[in-house]
PDB file of C-alpha atoms in Angstrom:
ATOM      1  CA  MET A   1      27.844 216.918 103.106  1.00 50.00           C
ATOM      2  CA  ASN A   2      28.257 216.815  99.316  1.00 58.00           C
ATOM      3  CA  TRP A   3      31.966 217.524  99.580  1.00 51.00           C
ATOM      4  CA  LEU A   4      32.384 214.306 101.635  1.00 53.00           C
ATOM      5  CA  LYS A   5      30.660 212.298  98.919  1.00 53.00           C
ATOM      6  CA  VAL A   6      32.755 213.885  96.187  1.00 47.00           C
ATOM      7  CA  SER A   7      36.045 213.389  98.059  1.00 49.00           C
ATOM      8  CA  GLY A   8      35.083 209.763  98.816  1.00 51.00           C
ATOM      9  CA  VAL A   9      34.343 209.064  95.173  1.00 51.00           C
ATOM     10  CA  LEU A  10      37.633 210.690  94.126  1.00 50.00           C
ATOM     11  CA  LEU A  11      39.548 208.669  96.716  1.00 53.00           C
ATOM     12  CA  VAL A  12      38.017 205.387  95.501  1.00 52.00           C
ATOM     13  CA  ALA A  13      38.663 206.335  91.855  1.00 50.00           C
ATOM     14  CA  GLY A  14      42.281 207.154  92.683  1.00 52.00           C
ATOM     15  CA  VAL A  15      42.831 203.831  94.440  1.00 48.00           C
ATOM     16  CA  LEU A  16      41.285 201.869  91.578  1.00 48.00           C
ATOM     17  CA  ALA A  17      43.320 203.753  88.975  1.00 47.00           C
ATOM     18  CA  SER A  18      46.594 203.140  90.822  1.00 48.00           C
ATOM     19  CA  CYS A  19      46.168 199.369  91.176  1.00 49.00           C
ATOM     20  CA  GLY A  20      47.178 198.775  87.547  1.00 48.00           C
ATOM     21  CA  GLY A  21      44.281 196.554  86.582  1.00 47.00           C
ATOM     22  CA  GLY A  22      45.082 192.974  85.835  1.00 47.00           C
ATOM     23  CA  GLY A  23      42.974 190.968  83.492  1.00 48.00           C
ATOM     24  CA  ASP A  24      42.995 187.438  82.212  1.00 48.00           C
ATOM     25  CA  VAL A  25      45.541 187.693  79.395  1.00 49.00           C
ATOM     26  CA  ALA A  26      49.320 187.591  79.376  1.00 53.00           C
ATOM     27  CA  GLY A  27      51.436 190.173  77.665  1.00 52.00           C
ATOM     28  CA  ASP A  28      54.213 192.633  78.101  1.00 51.00           C
ATOM     29  CA  THR A  29      54.304 194.773  75.012  1.00 58.00           C
ATOM     30  CA  GLY A  30      58.012 195.564  75.552  1.00 74.00           C
ATOM     31  CA  GLU A  31      59.242 191.965  75.258  1.00 88.00           C
ATOM     32  CA  PHE A  32      58.240 189.283  72.769  1.00 93.00           C
ATOM     33  CA  SER A  33      59.911 185.883  72.484  1.00 95.00           C
ATOM     34  CA  THR A  34      59.355 182.157  72.977  1.00 96.00           C
ATOM     35  CA  ASN A  35      60.802 179.605  75.369  1.00 96.00           C
ATOM     36  CA  PRO A  36      62.423 177.621  73.881  1.00 96.00           C
ATOM     37  CA  SER A  37      63.405 179.567  70.781  1.00 96.00           C
ATOM     38  CA  GLU A  38      65.206 176.554  69.273  1.00 96.00           C
ATOM     39  CA  ILE A  39      64.211 172.883  69.317  1.00 94.00           C
ATOM     40  CA  LYS A  40      66.519 170.028  68.272  1.00 92.00           C
ATOM     41  CA  TRP A  41      65.666 166.354  67.954  1.00 88.00           C
ATOM     42  CA  SER A  42      67.833 163.486  66.766  1.00 83.00           C
ATOM     43  CA  THR A  43      66.789 160.389  64.875  1.00 80.00           C
ATOM     44  CA  PRO A  44      68.870 157.167  64.944  1.00 75.00           C
ATOM     45  CA  ALA A  45      71.543 156.925  62.267  1.00 73.00           C
ATOM     46  CA  GLY A  46      71.449 154.520  59.370  1.00 64.00           C
ATOM     47  CA  ASN A  47      69.031 153.174  56.790  1.00 56.00           C
ATOM     48  CA  SER A  48      68.054 156.674  55.647  1.00 59.00           C
ATOM     49  CA  SER A  49      66.114 157.245  58.880  1.00 65.00           C
ATOM     50  CA  CYS A  50      65.354 160.801  57.797  1.00 72.00           C
ATOM     51  CA  LYS A  51      63.359 159.433  54.884  1.00 68.00           C
ATOM     52  CA  VAL A  52      61.657 156.459  56.528  1.00 60.00           C
ATOM     53  CA  GLY A  53      59.605 158.126  59.258  1.00 62.00           C
ATOM     54  CA  GLY A  54      62.643 158.924  61.376  1.00 65.00           C
ATOM     55  CA  GLY A  55      62.312 161.884  63.699  1.00 69.00           C
ATOM     56  CA  ALA A  56      58.563 161.477  64.154  1.00 75.00           C
ATOM     57  CA  GLY A  57      56.967 161.849  67.565  1.00 80.00           C
ATOM     58  CA  GLY A  58      59.115 164.516  69.199  1.00 84.00           C
ATOM     59  CA  GLU A  59      56.981 166.905  71.265  1.00 92.00           C
ATOM     60  CA  THR A  60      57.821 170.226  72.893  1.00 95.00           C
ATOM     61  CA  LEU A  61      55.638 172.758  74.686  1.00 97.00           C
ATOM     62  CA  VAL A  62      56.483 176.331  73.688  1.00 97.00           C
ATOM     63  CA  THR A  63      55.626 179.280  75.952  1.00 97.00           C
ATOM     64  CA  ILE A  64      55.086 182.733  74.462  1.00 96.00           C
ATOM     65  CA  ILE A  65      56.708 185.471  76.538  1.00 95.00           C
ATOM     66  CA  GLY A  66      55.446 189.037  76.334  1.00 93.00           C
ATOM     67  CA  GLY A  67      53.748 190.425  73.281  1.00 93.00           C
ATOM     68  CA  THR A  68      50.064 191.226  72.991  1.00 93.00           C
ATOM     69  CA  PRO A  69      47.493 188.444  72.527  1.00 94.00           C
ATOM     70  CA  PRO A  70      45.944 186.942  70.555  1.00 96.00           C
ATOM     71  CA  PHE A  71      48.958 185.180  69.054  1.00 97.00           C
ATOM     72  CA  ARG A  72      48.837 183.507  65.637  1.00 98.00           C
ATOM     73  CA  ILE A  73      51.139 180.588  64.872  1.00 98.00           C
ATOM     74  CA  HIS A  74      52.141 179.806  61.286  1.00 97.00           C
ATOM     75  CA  ASN A  75      53.529 176.401  60.324  1.00 96.00           C
ATOM     76  CA  PRO A  76      55.800 176.580  57.247  1.00 95.00           C
ATOM     77  CA  SER A  77      56.070 172.803  56.933  1.00 92.00           C
ATOM     78  CA  PRO A  78      52.789 171.038  57.812  1.00 93.00           C
ATOM     79  CA  ASP A  79      54.041 167.733  56.358  1.00 90.00           C
ATOM     80  CA  SER A  80      56.929 167.667  58.875  1.00 89.00           C
ATOM     81  CA  ILE A  81      55.724 169.725  61.851  1.00 92.00           C
ATOM     82  CA  GLY A  82      52.426 169.460  63.711  1.00 94.00           C
ATOM     83  CA  LEU A  83      50.920 172.244  65.838  1.00 96.00           C
ATOM     84  CA  ASP A  84      48.157 171.671  68.384  1.00 96.00           C
ATOM     85  CA  ARG A  85      46.676 175.123  67.649  1.00 96.00           C
ATOM     86  CA  THR A  86      47.081 178.095  65.329  1.00 95.00           C
ATOM     87  CA  GLU A  87      45.926 180.781  67.786  1.00 97.00           C
ATOM     88  CA  VAL A  88      46.805 181.232  71.462  1.00 96.00           C
ATOM     89  CA  THR A  89      45.290 183.577  74.063  1.00 92.00           C
ATOM     90  CA  GLY A  90      44.902 183.706  77.835  1.00 88.00           C
ATOM     91  CA  LYS A  91      47.151 183.856  80.884  1.00 87.00           C
ATOM     92  CA  ASP A  92      49.405 180.958  79.869  1.00 89.00           C
ATOM     93  CA  PRO A  93      50.024 181.250  76.126  1.00 95.00           C
ATOM     94  CA  VAL A  94      51.421 177.797  75.315  1.00 97.00           C
ATOM     95  CA  PHE A  95      51.316 175.618  72.213  1.00 97.00           C
ATOM     96  CA  LYS A  96      52.773 172.225  71.295  1.00 97.00           C
ATOM     97  CA  ILE A  97      55.088 171.418  68.397  1.00 96.00           C
ATOM     98  CA  THR A  98      55.252 167.771  67.262  1.00 94.00           C
ATOM     99  CA  THR A  99      57.556 166.294  64.642  1.00 90.00           C
ATOM    100  CA  LEU A 100      55.789 164.241  61.988  1.00 89.00           C
ATOM    101  CA  GLY A 101      58.870 162.671  60.406  1.00 83.00           C
ATOM    102  CA  GLY A 102      61.827 163.557  58.246  1.00 83.00           C
ATOM    103  CA  CYS A 103      64.903 165.625  58.926  1.00 86.00           C
ATOM    104  CA  MET A 104      64.913 169.408  58.762  1.00 89.00           C
ATOM    105  CA  ASP A 105      67.406 172.112  59.575  1.00 91.00           C
ATOM    106  CA  GLY A 106      66.225 175.308  61.246  1.00 91.00           C
ATOM    107  CA  VAL A 107      62.638 175.388  59.985  1.00 93.00           C
ATOM    108  CA  GLY A 108      61.059 178.488  61.501  1.00 95.00           C
ATOM    109  CA  VAL A 109      57.625 178.328  63.121  1.00 97.00           C
ATOM    110  CA  LEU A 110      56.430 181.939  63.055  1.00 97.00           C
ATOM    111  CA  VAL A 111      54.564 183.475  66.019  1.00 97.00           C
ATOM    112  CA  LEU A 112      52.797 186.824  65.495  1.00 97.00           C
ATOM    113  CA  ASP A 113      51.197 188.954  68.192  1.00 96.00           C
ATOM    114  CA  TYR A 114      48.195 191.293  67.890  1.00 94.00           C
ATOM    115  CA  HIS A 115      50.439 194.093  66.548  1.00 93.00           C
ATOM    116  CA  SER A 116      52.024 191.734  63.966  1.00 94.00           C
ATOM    117  CA  ARG A 117      55.342 191.656  65.792  1.00 95.00           C
ATOM    118  CA  SER A 118      57.064 188.360  65.140  1.00 96.00           C
ATOM    119  CA  THR A 119      59.307 185.822  66.790  1.00 97.00           C
ATOM    120  CA  VAL A 120      60.416 182.427  65.480  1.00 97.00           C
ATOM    121  CA  VAL A 121      60.874 178.960  66.980  1.00 97.00           C
ATOM    122  CA  GLU A 122      63.551 177.124  64.975  1.00 96.00           C
ATOM    123  CA  VAL A 123      62.951 173.381  64.625  1.00 94.00           C
ATOM    124  CA  THR A 124      65.750 170.981  63.682  1.00 92.00           C
ATOM    125  CA  VAL A 125      65.578 167.191  63.294  1.00 89.00           C
ATOM    126  CA  GLU A 126      68.901 165.626  62.437  1.00 87.00           C
ATOM    127  CA  GLU A 127      70.292 162.160  62.015  1.00 82.00           C
ATOM    128  CA  GLU A 128      72.622 161.058  64.818  1.00 79.00           C
ATOM    129  CA  ALA A 129      76.225 160.494  63.847  1.00 72.00           C
ATOM    130  CA  ALA A 130      76.980 156.832  63.161  1.00 66.00           C
ATOM    131  CA  ALA A 131      79.074 155.106  65.830  1.00 60.00           C
ATOM    132  CA  GLU A 132      82.654 154.410  64.810  1.00 58.00           C
ATOM    133  CA  GLU A 133      83.775 150.807  64.903  1.00 53.00           C
TER     134      GLU A 133
END
């Protein structure tokens, strides 16, 4: 009778081990990137719009793909770029980037995973070309 108990326990353990787990956090340690990886906004041309609050108010949600949570987000330009959080975890690792004003070319918002692997979201705010008359 003991051999039935032992084989039953081994069978259940084998089934549980083969299911792969799951959990409540995202992450594929082989891939690590963001979507989008580049963000571009335009501000109307003229009157030095890059200096007078132009480019403010652009918002984009960024999804972290792969990596190992928790993710840390570093803002290199807090006067020009706003982040809704500096750490992201969970099943849907998303954060929001907002422009606060001024033009910038390829400013990199750095995202680090638990193992300090990095990926960058490049943010650009540029003045639209003036219309030809």
